[in-house]
Structure formats: structure tokens, C-alpha cells
mmCIF file of C-alpha atoms in Angstrom:
data_model
loop_
_atom_site.group_PDB
_atom_site.id
_atom_site.type_symbol
_atom_site.label_atom_id
_atom_site.label_comp_id
_atom_site.label_asym_id
_atom_site.label_seq_id
_atom_site.Cartn_x
_atom_site.Cartn_y
_atom_site.Cartn_z
ATOM 1 C CA MET A 290 118.337 79.938 110.865
ATOM 2 C CA THR A 291 119.158 79.257 114.442
ATOM 3 C CA GLY A 292 117.678 80.183 117.746
ATOM 4 C CA ASN A 293 114.290 79.799 119.318
ATOM 5 C CA PRO A 294 111.055 81.019 117.742
ATOM 6 C CA ARG A 295 109.892 84.324 119.233
ATOM 7 C CA GLY A 296 106.741 85.125 117.246
ATOM 8 C CA SER A 297 105.728 85.532 113.634
ATOM 9 C CA ILE A 298 105.518 88.078 110.845
ATOM 10 C CA GLY A 299 103.126 87.285 108.041
ATOM 11 C CA GLY A 300 103.046 83.661 109.185
ATOM 12 C CA VAL A 301 106.860 83.383 109.291
ATOM 13 C CA LEU A 302 108.429 82.521 112.623
ATOM 14 C CA VAL A 303 110.729 85.153 114.054
ATOM 15 C CA HIS A 304 113.793 83.710 115.736
ATOM 16 C CA GLU A 305 116.049 84.828 118.526
ATOM 17 C CA GLY A 306 118.466 87.474 117.325
ATOM 18 C CA THR A 307 115.882 89.264 115.217
ATOM 19 C CA GLU A 308 113.463 90.227 118.001
ATOM 20 C CA GLY A 309 114.897 93.743 118.247
ATOM 21 C CA HIS A 310 114.049 94.265 114.593
ATOM 22 C CA THR A 311 110.688 92.481 114.479
ATOM 23 C CA GLY A 312 108.654 95.701 114.221
ATOM 24 C CA GLU A 313 110.852 97.087 111.447
ATOM 25 C CA LEU A 314 110.738 93.830 109.538
ATOM 26 C CA ALA A 315 106.973 93.516 109.916
ATOM 27 C CA ALA A 316 106.490 97.069 108.632
ATOM 28 C CA PHE A 317 108.870 96.394 105.722
ATOM 29 C CA PHE A 318 106.942 93.229 104.836
ATOM 30 C CA MET A 319 103.540 94.928 104.989
ATOM 31 C CA GLU A 320 104.737 97.891 102.932
ATOM 32 C CA HIS A 321 106.427 95.972 100.123
ATOM 33 C CA ARG A 322 104.856 92.539 99.677
ATOM 34 C CA TRP A 323 102.084 93.543 97.261
ATOM 35 C CA LEU A 324 104.264 95.862 95.188
ATOM 36 C CA LEU A 325 106.908 93.156 94.864
ATOM 37 C CA ARG A 326 104.255 90.672 93.741
ATOM 38 C CA ARG A 327 102.868 93.208 91.277
ATOM 39 C CA PHE A 328 106.357 93.768 89.873
ATOM 40 C CA LEU A 329 106.922 90.021 89.406
ATOM 41 C CA VAL A 330 103.581 89.478 87.654
ATOM 42 C CA ALA A 331 104.372 92.387 85.327
ATOM 43 C CA GLN A 332 107.645 90.634 84.482
ATOM 44 C CA GLY A 333 105.715 87.559 83.336
ATOM 45 C CA CYS A 334 106.026 85.509 86.497
ATOM 46 C CA PRO A 335 103.021 83.169 86.979
ATOM 47 C CA ASP A 336 100.848 83.860 90.021
ATOM 48 C CA GLY A 337 101.875 80.731 91.924
ATOM 49 C CA ASP A 338 105.550 81.398 91.312
ATOM 50 C CA SER A 339 105.255 85.069 92.203
ATOM 51 C CA ASP A 340 103.762 84.213 95.590
ATOM 52 C CA ASP A 341 106.592 81.744 96.242
ATOM 53 C CA ILE A 342 109.264 84.195 95.108
ATOM 54 C CA VAL A 343 107.850 86.973 97.295
ATOM 55 C CA GLN A 344 107.901 84.621 100.274
ATOM 56 C CA ASP A 345 111.427 83.399 99.518
ATOM 57 C CA ALA A 346 112.723 86.938 98.974
ATOM 58 C CA PHE A 347 111.326 88.053 102.331
ATOM 59 C CA LEU A 348 112.748 84.971 104.048
ATOM 60 C CA ILE A 349 116.175 85.803 102.651
ATOM 61 C CA ALA A 350 115.775 89.425 103.763
ATOM 62 C CA TRP A 351 114.638 88.205 107.169
ATOM 63 C CA THR A 352 117.723 86.026 107.677
ATOM 64 C CA ARG A 353 119.935 89.038 106.905
ATOM 65 C CA TRP A 354 117.730 91.730 108.393
ATOM 66 C CA GLN A 355 120.228 92.808 111.059
ATOM 67 C CA THR A 356 122.469 93.981 108.200
ATOM 68 C CA ILE A 357 119.859 94.951 105.599
ATOM 69 C CA ALA A 358 117.989 97.167 108.056
ATOM 70 C CA TYR A 359 120.945 99.560 107.972
ATOM 71 C CA TYR A 360 121.214 99.748 104.165
ATOM 72 C CA ASP A 361 120.321 103.083 102.597
ATOM 73 C CA ASN A 362 117.644 101.297 100.552
ATOM 74 C CA PRO A 363 116.598 97.851 101.863
ATOM 75 C CA LYS A 364 113.878 97.744 99.192
ATOM 76 C CA ALA A 365 116.536 97.646 96.460
ATOM 77 C CA TYR A 366 118.091 94.579 98.084
ATOM 78 C CA LEU A 367 114.672 92.901 98.229
ATOM 79 C CA TYR A 368 114.017 93.476 94.511
ATOM 80 C CA LYS A 369 117.500 92.318 93.563
ATOM 81 C CA VAL A 370 116.914 89.067 95.457
ATOM 82 C CA ALA A 371 113.460 88.626 93.891
ATOM 83 C CA ILE A 372 114.816 89.153 90.363
ATOM 84 C CA ARG A 373 117.512 86.539 90.956
ATOM 85 C CA LEU A 374 114.948 84.090 92.340
ATOM 86 C CA TRP A 375 112.656 84.694 89.348
ATOM 87 C CA HIS A 376 115.527 84.106 86.890
ATOM 88 C CA ARG A 377 116.498 80.938 88.757
ATOM 89 C CA ALA A 378 112.895 79.669 88.713
ATOM 90 C CA ALA A 379 112.566 80.444 84.996
ATOM 91 C CA ALA A 380 115.848 78.666 84.238
ATOM 92 C CA HIS A 381 114.791 75.683 86.334
ATOM 93 C CA ARG A 382 111.617 75.369 84.273
ATOM 94 C CA GLY A 383 113.651 75.638 81.107
ATOM 95 C CA GLN A 384 112.251 79.027 80.233
ATOM 96 C CA THR A 385 114.471 81.247 78.165
ATOM 97 C CA GLY A 386 112.770 84.382 79.373
ATOM 98 C CA SER A 387 111.914 85.256 75.786
ATOM 99 C CA HIS A 388 109.239 87.816 75.071
ATOM 100 C CA ASP A 389 106.908 85.243 73.464
ATOM 101 C CA GLU A 390 107.019 82.811 76.392
ATOM 102 C CA GLN A 391 106.473 85.583 78.911
ATOM 103 C CA GLN A 392 103.625 86.966 76.789
ATOM 104 C CA ASP A 393 101.936 83.535 76.855
ATOM 105 C CA VAL A 394 102.247 83.477 80.645
ATOM 106 C CA LEU A 395 100.868 87.005 80.942
ATOM 107 C CA GLU A 396 97.877 86.238 78.730
ATOM 108 C CA THR A 397 96.918 83.200 80.815
ATOM 109 C CA THR A 398 97.596 84.738 84.234
ATOM 110 C CA PRO A 399 94.436 86.037 85.896
ATOM 111 C CA SER A 400 94.552 89.258 87.834
ATOM 112 C CA GLN A 401 94.516 88.722 91.587
ATOM 113 C CA ILE A 402 92.737 90.989 94.028
ATOM 114 C CA ASP A 403 95.090 91.685 96.873
ATOM 115 C CA VAL A 404 93.363 91.501 100.212
ATOM 116 C CA GLY A 405 95.583 94.255 101.595
ATOM 117 C CA GLY A 406 93.411 96.829 99.895
ATOM 118 C CA TYR A 407 96.044 97.845 97.368
ATOM 119 C CA VAL A 408 95.172 98.382 93.739
ATOM 120 C CA GLU A 409 95.177 95.095 91.846
ATOM 121 C CA LEU A 410 97.423 94.597 88.865
ATOM 122 C CA SER A 411 94.861 94.919 86.115
ATOM 123 C CA ASP A 412 94.729 92.687 83.083
ATOM 124 C CA THR A 413 95.324 95.767 80.959
ATOM 125 C CA LEU A 414 98.530 96.813 82.701
ATOM 126 C CA THR A 415 99.760 93.224 82.654
ATOM 127 C CA ARG A 416 99.048 93.041 78.910
ATOM 128 C CA TRP A 417 100.827 96.353 78.285
ATOM 129 C CA PHE A 418 103.927 95.297 80.239
ATOM 130 C CA GLY A 419 103.905 92.000 78.374
ATOM 131 C CA GLN A 420 104.335 93.865 75.096
ATOM 132 C CA LEU A 421 107.539 95.552 76.221
ATOM 133 C CA PRO A 422 110.926 94.020 75.427
ATOM 134 C CA ALA A 423 112.419 92.225 78.462
ATOM 135 C CA GLN A 424 114.909 94.975 79.403
ATOM 136 C CA GLN A 425 112.291 97.728 79.132
ATOM 137 C CA ARG A 426 109.866 95.616 81.193
ATOM 138 C CA LYS A 427 112.438 95.237 83.993
ATOM 139 C CA VAL A 428 113.408 98.910 83.992
ATOM 140 C CA ALA A 429 109.797 100.108 83.823
ATOM 141 C CA GLY A 430 108.768 97.673 86.553
ATOM 142 C CA LEU A 431 111.475 98.834 88.936
ATOM 143 C CA ARG A 432 110.887 102.520 88.192
ATOM 144 C CA LEU A 433 107.097 102.688 87.752
ATOM 145 C CA ILE A 434 105.818 99.851 89.945
ATOM 146 C CA ALA A 435 108.503 99.543 92.618
ATOM 147 C CA ASP A 436 109.225 103.296 92.533
ATOM 148 C CA LEU A 437 112.979 102.782 92.777
ATOM 149 C CA SER A 438 115.360 105.517 91.631
ATOM 150 C CA GLU A 439 117.194 105.391 88.307
ATOM 151 C CA VAL A 440 120.490 104.866 90.128
ATOM 152 C CA THR A 441 119.088 101.991 92.200
ATOM 153 C CA THR A 442 117.491 100.439 89.105
ATOM 154 C CA ALA A 443 120.830 100.574 87.292
ATOM 155 C CA ASP A 444 122.548 98.944 90.258
ATOM 156 C CA ILE A 445 119.972 96.143 90.574
ATOM 157 C CA LEU A 446 120.061 95.313 86.863
ATOM 158 C CA GLY A 447 123.811 95.842 86.470
ATOM 159 C CA ILE A 448 123.392 98.361 83.666
ATOM 160 C CA SER A 449 124.441 101.975 83.173
ATOM 161 C CA LEU A 450 122.359 104.936 84.276
ATOM 162 C CA GLY A 451 122.120 106.037 80.642
ATOM 163 C CA THR A 452 120.681 102.650 79.684
ATOM 164 C CA VAL A 453 118.076 102.932 82.447
ATOM 165 C CA LYS A 454 117.058 106.371 81.184
ATOM 166 C CA SER A 455 116.842 105.328 77.540
ATOM 167 C CA GLN A 456 115.003 102.062 78.321
ATOM 168 C CA LEU A 457 112.559 103.870 80.609
ATOM 169 C CA ASN A 458 111.924 106.545 77.998
ATOM 170 C CA ALA A 459 111.243 103.884 75.348
ATOM 171 C CA ALA A 460 108.992 101.944 77.744
ATOM 172 C CA ARG A 461 106.987 105.054 78.634
ATOM 173 C CA LYS A 462 106.476 105.840 74.947
ATOM 174 C CA LYS A 463 105.328 102.279 74.235
ATOM 175 C CA LEU A 464 103.008 102.228 77.267
ATOM 176 C CA ALA A 465 101.506 105.564 76.184
ATOM 177 C CA GLU A 466 100.967 104.191 72.664
ATOM 178 C CA LEU A 467 99.248 101.113 74.077
ATOM 179 C CA ARG A 468 97.050 103.245 76.326
ATOM 180 C CA ASP A 469 96.092 105.507 73.426
ATOM 181 C CA LYS A 470 95.333 102.496 71.210
ATOM 182 C CA ASP A 471 93.102 100.957 73.883
ATOM 183 C CA GLU A 472 91.282 104.271 74.332
ATOM 184 C CA ARG A 473 90.718 104.568 70.565
ATOM 185 C CA ASP A 474 89.491 100.968 70.389
ATOM 186 C CA GLU A 475 87.163 101.509 73.329
ATOM 187 C CA HIS A 476 85.784 104.698 71.778
ATOM 188 C CA ARG A 477 85.349 102.981 68.407
ATOM 189 C CA ASP A 478 83.545 100.042 70.025
ATOM 190 C CA GLY A 479 81.146 102.384 71.805
ATOM 191 C CA GLY A 480 82.739 102.145 75.211
ATOM 192 C CA GLU A 481 82.305 98.369 75.517
ATOM 193 C CA ARG A 482 85.323 96.170 75.944
#
């Protein structure tokens, strides 16, 4: 990063060369930061790491914003960067990314209330996502949380469109089963959980 500071977006200094895009970048940050964090937590990323990854992903986007701003879908680029950062962080910690390790992280990760007024990622949704196989969790997160298209999801994950469709279908079935099970358990327990 070169140039002189010109202001800040979300506490990040904006440098010369990006000032013409500061408003766009600020709007992009405000629109996507909580959804990106929610996606990462649903993938099994610990809270502290998810905050760092969100910040790093936006810093990377910021350094390349003059190009990214003209992409058809800058959000897809942001999620692709965040997924790579999450994989790198997991590898650095020696995590294999296995379902059991990610489940342990999900079970010990408290839900955070986001001050932006968005809906918090509930413990229930986190638990449900944690019970999906890794590929289904990624596909479902990109489609259902990030609201990216099937084509974009396939591109980000480097898989076929057919695989996205089949993994999403399987994830939706599993999530529906988990929802139904929780509803039956709640009804059986007299509405107390």
C-alpha cells in the first residue's frame, strides 16, 4: 500500500489512489461484513479468527478495489479470498478441517450479537451447519447465507454446477431434518429448551 492516508472506512485508512472509490468501498464493507462473518462462523471458524479473516479479506479487496469494483460480482471475490484465508489459518493451526474438529469449534463458539442490527447467527443454526459434511457446509453457506448464485458458488469452490446443486439439495434436506427434529424435541419437552 502506497500513498498518503486520505480517510478511513471501518477504521481502515484509505490511501491515495482509492479516494474516487471510497464511497463504493465503504458501502461494500457495510453491506457484506456481517454476512461474511456469519458465513465463516457457520464453516466452523472461531469467533476471533472470523473477525481477523473478515478484516484481512476486506483489506485485500481494498488494495485491489480499483479492479474489483468493476467485476460483475465483487462479493464472489470477497468470499473466495475469505475461504482461502480460513483454509490457510486452519492449516497454520494444524487443523485438518475435519468434521469432528469443526464440530468441536462450533459447539464451543458463542453466538455474537452484531451491533449492525443484523440477525445474529443463532446457536441453533451454527449447530445445524456443524452437522453437515464439509462440502455441503461450504455450498450451503455460500448459497443460503451469502446468497451467491449456483454458478458463482461453483466458481468459488472450483466444483461443477451439478455438484453445487446436488450438495445444496442434500444440505437442504439435512437442515430440514434437523429443524424438524428440534421442533419435535421442543414439543415433546413442553416447549422448553
